[in-house]
Structures are given as structure tokens and as C-alpha cells.
Short mmCIF file of C-alpha atoms in Angstrom, two decimals:
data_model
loop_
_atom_site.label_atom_id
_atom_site.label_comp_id
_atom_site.label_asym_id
_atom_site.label_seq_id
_atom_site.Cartn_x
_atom_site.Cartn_y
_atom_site.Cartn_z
CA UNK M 1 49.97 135.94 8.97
CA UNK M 2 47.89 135.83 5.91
CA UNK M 3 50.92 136.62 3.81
CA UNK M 4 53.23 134.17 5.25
CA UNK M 5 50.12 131.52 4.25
CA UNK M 6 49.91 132.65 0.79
CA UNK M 7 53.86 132.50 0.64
CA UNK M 8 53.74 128.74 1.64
CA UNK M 9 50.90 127.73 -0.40
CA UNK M 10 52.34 129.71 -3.64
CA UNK M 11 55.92 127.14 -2.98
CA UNK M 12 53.50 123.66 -2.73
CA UNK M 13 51.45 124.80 -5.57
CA UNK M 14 55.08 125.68 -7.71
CA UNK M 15 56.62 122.27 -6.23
CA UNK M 16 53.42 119.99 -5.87
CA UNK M 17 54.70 118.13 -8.51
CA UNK M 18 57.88 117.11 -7.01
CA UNK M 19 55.98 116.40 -3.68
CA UNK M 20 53.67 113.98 -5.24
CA UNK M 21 56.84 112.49 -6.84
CA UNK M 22 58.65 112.28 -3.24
CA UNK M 23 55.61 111.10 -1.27
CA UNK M 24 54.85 108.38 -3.52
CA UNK M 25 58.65 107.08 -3.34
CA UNK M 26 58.36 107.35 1.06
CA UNK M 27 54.89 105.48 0.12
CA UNK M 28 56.49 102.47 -1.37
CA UNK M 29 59.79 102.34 0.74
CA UNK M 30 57.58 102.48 4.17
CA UNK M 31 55.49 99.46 2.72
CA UNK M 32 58.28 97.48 1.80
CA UNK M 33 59.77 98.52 5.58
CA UNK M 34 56.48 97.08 7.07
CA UNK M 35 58.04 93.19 5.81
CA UNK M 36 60.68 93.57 8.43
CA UNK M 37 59.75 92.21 11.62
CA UNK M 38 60.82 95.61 13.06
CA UNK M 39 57.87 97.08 11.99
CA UNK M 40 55.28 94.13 12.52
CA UNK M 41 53.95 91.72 14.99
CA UNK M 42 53.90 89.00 12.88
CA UNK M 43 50.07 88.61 12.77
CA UNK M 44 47.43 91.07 11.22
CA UNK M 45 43.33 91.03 10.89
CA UNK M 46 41.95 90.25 7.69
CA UNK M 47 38.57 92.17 8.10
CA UNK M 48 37.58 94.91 10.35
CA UNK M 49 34.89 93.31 12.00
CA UNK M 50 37.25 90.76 14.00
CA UNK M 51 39.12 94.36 15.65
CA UNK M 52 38.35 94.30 19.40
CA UNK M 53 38.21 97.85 19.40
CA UNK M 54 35.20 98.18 17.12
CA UNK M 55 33.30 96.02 19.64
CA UNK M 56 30.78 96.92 22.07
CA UNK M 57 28.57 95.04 24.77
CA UNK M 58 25.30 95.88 24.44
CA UNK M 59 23.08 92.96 24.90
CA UNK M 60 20.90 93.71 27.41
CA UNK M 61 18.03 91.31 26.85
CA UNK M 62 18.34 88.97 29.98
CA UNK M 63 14.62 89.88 31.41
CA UNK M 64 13.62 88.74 28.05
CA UNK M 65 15.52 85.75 28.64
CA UNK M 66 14.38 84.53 31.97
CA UNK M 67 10.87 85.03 30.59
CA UNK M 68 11.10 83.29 27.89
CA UNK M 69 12.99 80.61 29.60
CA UNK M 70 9.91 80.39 32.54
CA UNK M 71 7.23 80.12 29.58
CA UNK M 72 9.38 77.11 27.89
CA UNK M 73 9.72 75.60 31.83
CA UNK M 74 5.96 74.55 31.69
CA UNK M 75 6.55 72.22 28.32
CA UNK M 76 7.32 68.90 29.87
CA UNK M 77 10.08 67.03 29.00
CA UNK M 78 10.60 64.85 26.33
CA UNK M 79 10.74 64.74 22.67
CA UNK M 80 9.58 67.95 20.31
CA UNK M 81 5.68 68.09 20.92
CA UNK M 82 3.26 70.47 19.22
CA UNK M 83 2.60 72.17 22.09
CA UNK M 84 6.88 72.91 22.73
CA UNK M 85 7.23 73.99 18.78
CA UNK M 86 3.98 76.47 18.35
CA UNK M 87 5.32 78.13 21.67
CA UNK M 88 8.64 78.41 20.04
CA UNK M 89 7.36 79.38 16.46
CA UNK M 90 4.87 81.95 18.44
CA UNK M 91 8.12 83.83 20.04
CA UNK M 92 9.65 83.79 16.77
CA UNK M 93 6.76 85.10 15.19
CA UNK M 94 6.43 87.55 18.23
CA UNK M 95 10.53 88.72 17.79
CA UNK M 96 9.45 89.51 14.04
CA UNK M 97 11.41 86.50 12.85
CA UNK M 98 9.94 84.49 8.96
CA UNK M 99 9.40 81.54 11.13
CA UNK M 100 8.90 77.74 9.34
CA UNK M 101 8.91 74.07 10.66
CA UNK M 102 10.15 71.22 9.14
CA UNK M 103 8.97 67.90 9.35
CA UNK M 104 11.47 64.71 8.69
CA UNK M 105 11.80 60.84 9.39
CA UNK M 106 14.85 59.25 9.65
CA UNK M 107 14.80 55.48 8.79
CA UNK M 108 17.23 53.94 10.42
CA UNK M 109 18.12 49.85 9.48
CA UNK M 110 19.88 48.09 11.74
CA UNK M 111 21.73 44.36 10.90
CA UNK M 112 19.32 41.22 10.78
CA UNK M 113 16.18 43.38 10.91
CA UNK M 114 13.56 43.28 8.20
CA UNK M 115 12.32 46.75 8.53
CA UNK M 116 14.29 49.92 9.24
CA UNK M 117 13.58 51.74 12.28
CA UNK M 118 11.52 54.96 11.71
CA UNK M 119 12.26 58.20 13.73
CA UNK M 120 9.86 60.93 13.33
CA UNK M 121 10.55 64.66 14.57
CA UNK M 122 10.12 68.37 13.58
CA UNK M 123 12.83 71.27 12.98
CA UNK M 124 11.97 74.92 13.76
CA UNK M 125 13.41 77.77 12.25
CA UNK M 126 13.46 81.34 11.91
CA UNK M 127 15.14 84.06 9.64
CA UNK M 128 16.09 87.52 10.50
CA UNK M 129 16.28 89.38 6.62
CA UNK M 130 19.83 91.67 6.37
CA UNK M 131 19.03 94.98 5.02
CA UNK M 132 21.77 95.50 3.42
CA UNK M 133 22.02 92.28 0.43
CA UNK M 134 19.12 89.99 -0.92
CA UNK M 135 19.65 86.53 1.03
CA UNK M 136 23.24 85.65 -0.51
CA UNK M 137 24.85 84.85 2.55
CA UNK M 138 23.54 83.54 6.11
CA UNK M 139 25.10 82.28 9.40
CA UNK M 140 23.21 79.51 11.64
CA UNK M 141 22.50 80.01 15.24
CA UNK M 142 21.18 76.56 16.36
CA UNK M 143 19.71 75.20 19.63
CA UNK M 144 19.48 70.98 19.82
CA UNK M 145 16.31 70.59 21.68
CA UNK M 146 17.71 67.96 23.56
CA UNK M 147 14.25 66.31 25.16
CA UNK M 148 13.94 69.87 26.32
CA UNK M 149 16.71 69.94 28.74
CA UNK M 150 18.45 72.73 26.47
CA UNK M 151 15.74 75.35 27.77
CA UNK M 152 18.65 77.78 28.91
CA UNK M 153 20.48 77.56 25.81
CA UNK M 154 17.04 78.48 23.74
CA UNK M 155 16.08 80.91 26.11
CA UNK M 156 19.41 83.06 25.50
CA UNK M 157 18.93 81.81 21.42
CA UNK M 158 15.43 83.64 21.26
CA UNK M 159 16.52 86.80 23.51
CA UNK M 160 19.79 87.37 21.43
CA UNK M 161 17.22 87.35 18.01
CA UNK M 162 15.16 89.84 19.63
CA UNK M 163 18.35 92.11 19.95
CA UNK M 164 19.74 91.58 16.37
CA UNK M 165 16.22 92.64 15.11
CA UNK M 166 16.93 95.81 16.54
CA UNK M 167 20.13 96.60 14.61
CA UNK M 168 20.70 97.16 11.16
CA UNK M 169 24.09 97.04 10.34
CA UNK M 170 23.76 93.11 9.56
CA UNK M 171 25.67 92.05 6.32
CA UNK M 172 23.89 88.31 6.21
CA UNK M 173 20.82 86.71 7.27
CA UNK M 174 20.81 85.60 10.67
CA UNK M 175 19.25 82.10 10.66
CA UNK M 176 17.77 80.66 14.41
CA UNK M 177 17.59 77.01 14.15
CA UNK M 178 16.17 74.70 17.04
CA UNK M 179 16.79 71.35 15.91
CA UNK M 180 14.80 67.78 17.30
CA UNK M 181 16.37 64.57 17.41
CA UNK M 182 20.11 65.76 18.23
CA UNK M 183 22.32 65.60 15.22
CA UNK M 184 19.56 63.75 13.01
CA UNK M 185 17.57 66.76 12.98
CA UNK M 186 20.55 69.08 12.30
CA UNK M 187 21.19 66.29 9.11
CA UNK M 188 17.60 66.54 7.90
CA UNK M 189 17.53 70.19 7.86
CA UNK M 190 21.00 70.50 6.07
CA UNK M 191 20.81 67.93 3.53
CA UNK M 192 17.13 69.99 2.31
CA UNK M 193 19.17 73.22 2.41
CA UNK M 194 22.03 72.19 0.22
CA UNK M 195 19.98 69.70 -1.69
CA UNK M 196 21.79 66.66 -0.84
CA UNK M 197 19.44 63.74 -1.03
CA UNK M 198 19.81 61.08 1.85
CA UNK M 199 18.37 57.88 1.23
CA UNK M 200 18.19 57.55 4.89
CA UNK M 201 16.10 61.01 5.77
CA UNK M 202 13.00 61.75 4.38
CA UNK M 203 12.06 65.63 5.08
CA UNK M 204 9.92 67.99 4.24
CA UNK M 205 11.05 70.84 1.75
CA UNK M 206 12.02 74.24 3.11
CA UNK M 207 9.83 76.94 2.81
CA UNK M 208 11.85 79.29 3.90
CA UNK M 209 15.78 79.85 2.38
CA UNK M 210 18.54 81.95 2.65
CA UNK M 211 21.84 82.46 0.96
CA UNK M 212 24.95 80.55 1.49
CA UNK M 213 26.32 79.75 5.00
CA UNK M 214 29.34 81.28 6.04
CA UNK M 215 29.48 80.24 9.49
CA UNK M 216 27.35 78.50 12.23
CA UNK M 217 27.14 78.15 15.74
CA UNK M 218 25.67 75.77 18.03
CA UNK M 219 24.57 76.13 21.67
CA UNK M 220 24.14 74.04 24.72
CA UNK M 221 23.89 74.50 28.29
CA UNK M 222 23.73 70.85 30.31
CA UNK M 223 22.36 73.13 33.37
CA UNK M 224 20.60 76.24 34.32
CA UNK M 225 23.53 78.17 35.70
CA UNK M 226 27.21 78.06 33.82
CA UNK M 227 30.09 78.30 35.50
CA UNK M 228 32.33 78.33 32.56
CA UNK M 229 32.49 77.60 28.81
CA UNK M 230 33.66 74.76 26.65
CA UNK M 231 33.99 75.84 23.57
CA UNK M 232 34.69 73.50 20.42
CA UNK M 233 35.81 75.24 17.17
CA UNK M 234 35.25 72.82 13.87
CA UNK M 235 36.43 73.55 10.69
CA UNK M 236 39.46 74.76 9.13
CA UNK M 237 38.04 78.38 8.76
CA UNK M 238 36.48 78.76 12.63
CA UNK M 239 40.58 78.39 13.52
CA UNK M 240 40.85 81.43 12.01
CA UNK M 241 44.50 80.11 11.30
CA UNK M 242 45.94 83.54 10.46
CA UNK M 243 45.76 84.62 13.48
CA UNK M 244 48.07 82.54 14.82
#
């Protein structure tokens, strides 16, 4: 047995050029073979972390959701008051989150009316740090307050940034946004973050940043219990058009 071994391992070593040669040649013919829709299904991933087999379920974090949910119950109603943003900013702070507010007016003119319409509200926010890179690159979880009907949605928001603080294979900053004042907020907050002035919004600078956004997603639940989910993809690169 141990002869027969060294016989076969004396021919690669005598021939290993000529089987470098040989598999480099099948190398490039199989390659060009993979062009013919024989050998393909016409679509392909462009980054491993879209393969459904490298996925796992794992968050587990609904207790953490209904009590978080119950503690945000007790805030009335109504637009972004002190008492709704500390309790958010506290379980931020509590989840081990940089947590920061932002204050901004919106003045709003309307035609035939001397003086513009002033809209006041506050923007909370917190950051979960990757390990891995210094702040280059961030994606946006947000949650539109909503006059506090969006508890559910915030609820899940807060839970889900307990669970990524407890991994750390994240390549970007995780950013968890809870904007007031529907899309006005979201406006004030973006136009600081970019540093796009707005004649329109005053706000507040940041005092917390991250790196550049690479993607975003927004939640809302109009009730307490889903049935299903609408989901609305914007943007050319949430289409994800190579996959088609």
C-alpha cells in the first residue's frame, strides 16, 4: 500500500507540470461553458449575504417586545412629548444604543398668509457601532411616531436593536431612527445628515453621525395584530434588479 502511494505521487511530482498546464486549460473551457444557458439559470447573487442558505431565524426577542410595547401603551396619544421621547431614549440607552435627539421646526407658508406656519417636533435616534469598520457605512431602521399609534411597529424596532447588539458579525452601523411629524421629521433629520440646507427646516445639528447610508427601512403597523404585509420597495437598488 505504501509503495503503490509513493509510485503515484513519484508520476504527479514527474508530470505536475503538465497537470497544472491541463487543469488550467479545463479551468478556462468550463468558465466559458458556464455562458451557455445549459449550464446556468439565468440569474446569480452578487454577494453572499443575500444566499438563503446562509440564513438563520433567530430572533427571539418577542417578551422584550410586548414589554416594551406595554411601557410605551401608558404615553397618551398625540404628538412627540417629553415624557414619550426620554422613555424611548431611556430603552435605547438601556439596549446599549449612543442615543441623541434632535430638535427641528418646519416653517411652512401657505398662499395669501403673512407669516409661515411653524411646526415644532423632536427626532430620536440611536446607533449601534459595527465592530468590524470605523462608521463608513450605516443602514436606517426608522419608526414614524405617528401621534403614537405606531407603538407596535417601535416596540418590534427597539426589541430587534436589543438582538443586533448581541451579534458581532455587523459590517455597518445599524442606525434606529423614530421620527415625529411623519415625513417632515424624516426631512429634518436627513437634510442635517447629508448637509443639505432647507430654507424651509430649521434643525438642530447632529450629535451623533455615522458613515454613508446604504440602505434604509421604514416600519409601520396601522394595528396591534398583522395579518399580512404590504411591503413597498423604493429605489432603483432595493429592486435588486439582477435578480430578476
Amino acid at each position: 500500500m505504501f509503495m503503490a502511494a509513493r509510485k503515484l505521487l513519484d508520476i504527479l511530482v514527474a508530470h505536475c507540470s503538465k497537470l497544472c498546464i491541463l487543469s488550467y486549460i479545463i479551468g478556462i473551457i468550463w468558465l466559458c461553458a458556464l455562458s451557455d444557458r445549459a449550464f446556468n439559470g439565468r440569474v446569480y447573487f452578487s454577494e453572499n449575504a443575500l444566499l438563503p442558505g446562509l440564513v438563520e431565524a433567530e430572533y427571539k426577542n418577542h417578551r422584550l417586545a410586548s414589554e416594551l410595547f406595554g411601557k410605551l401603551s401608558t404615553v397618551p396619544e398625540g404628538d412627540m412629548s417629553s415624557a414619550a421621547s426620554q422613555l424611548i431614549m431611556n430603552a435605547m440607552e438601556n439596549i446599549g444604543l449612543h442615543t441623541y435627539h434632535q430638535n427641528f421646526t418646519v416653517h411652512m407658508p401657505f398662499p395669501g398668509v403673512s407669516e409661515a406656519h411653524e411646526v415644532t417636533g423632536m427626532n430620536v435616534y440611536g446607533i449601534l457601532r459595527a465592530p468590524r469598520i470605523a462608521g463608513t457605512e450605516a443602514m436606517v431602521i426608522s419608526v414614524p411616531y405617528n401621534q403614537g399609534s405606531n407603538k407596535g411597529a417601535l416596540a418590534l424596532m427597539l426589541s430587534f436593536a436589543d438582538h443586533c447588539r448581541r451579534k458581532s458579525y455587523w459590517s455597518k452601523d445599524i442606525i434606529f431612527l423614530v421620527t415625529d411629524k411623519d415625513q417632515l421629521g424624516m426631512q429634518a433629520w436627513l437634510d442635517v445628515y447629508h448637509g443639505i440646507p432647507n430654507s424651509y427646516i430649521s434643525s438642530a445639528p447632529l450629535e451623533g453621525h455615522s458613515g454613508s447610508i446604504q440602505a434604509a427601512l421604514n416600519l409601520e403597523f396601522a394595528h396591534e395584530k398583522v395579518n399580512f404585509f404590504d411591503i413597498a420597495i423604493e429605489g432603483i437598488n432595493g429592486q435588486l434588479l439582477i435578480l430578476i
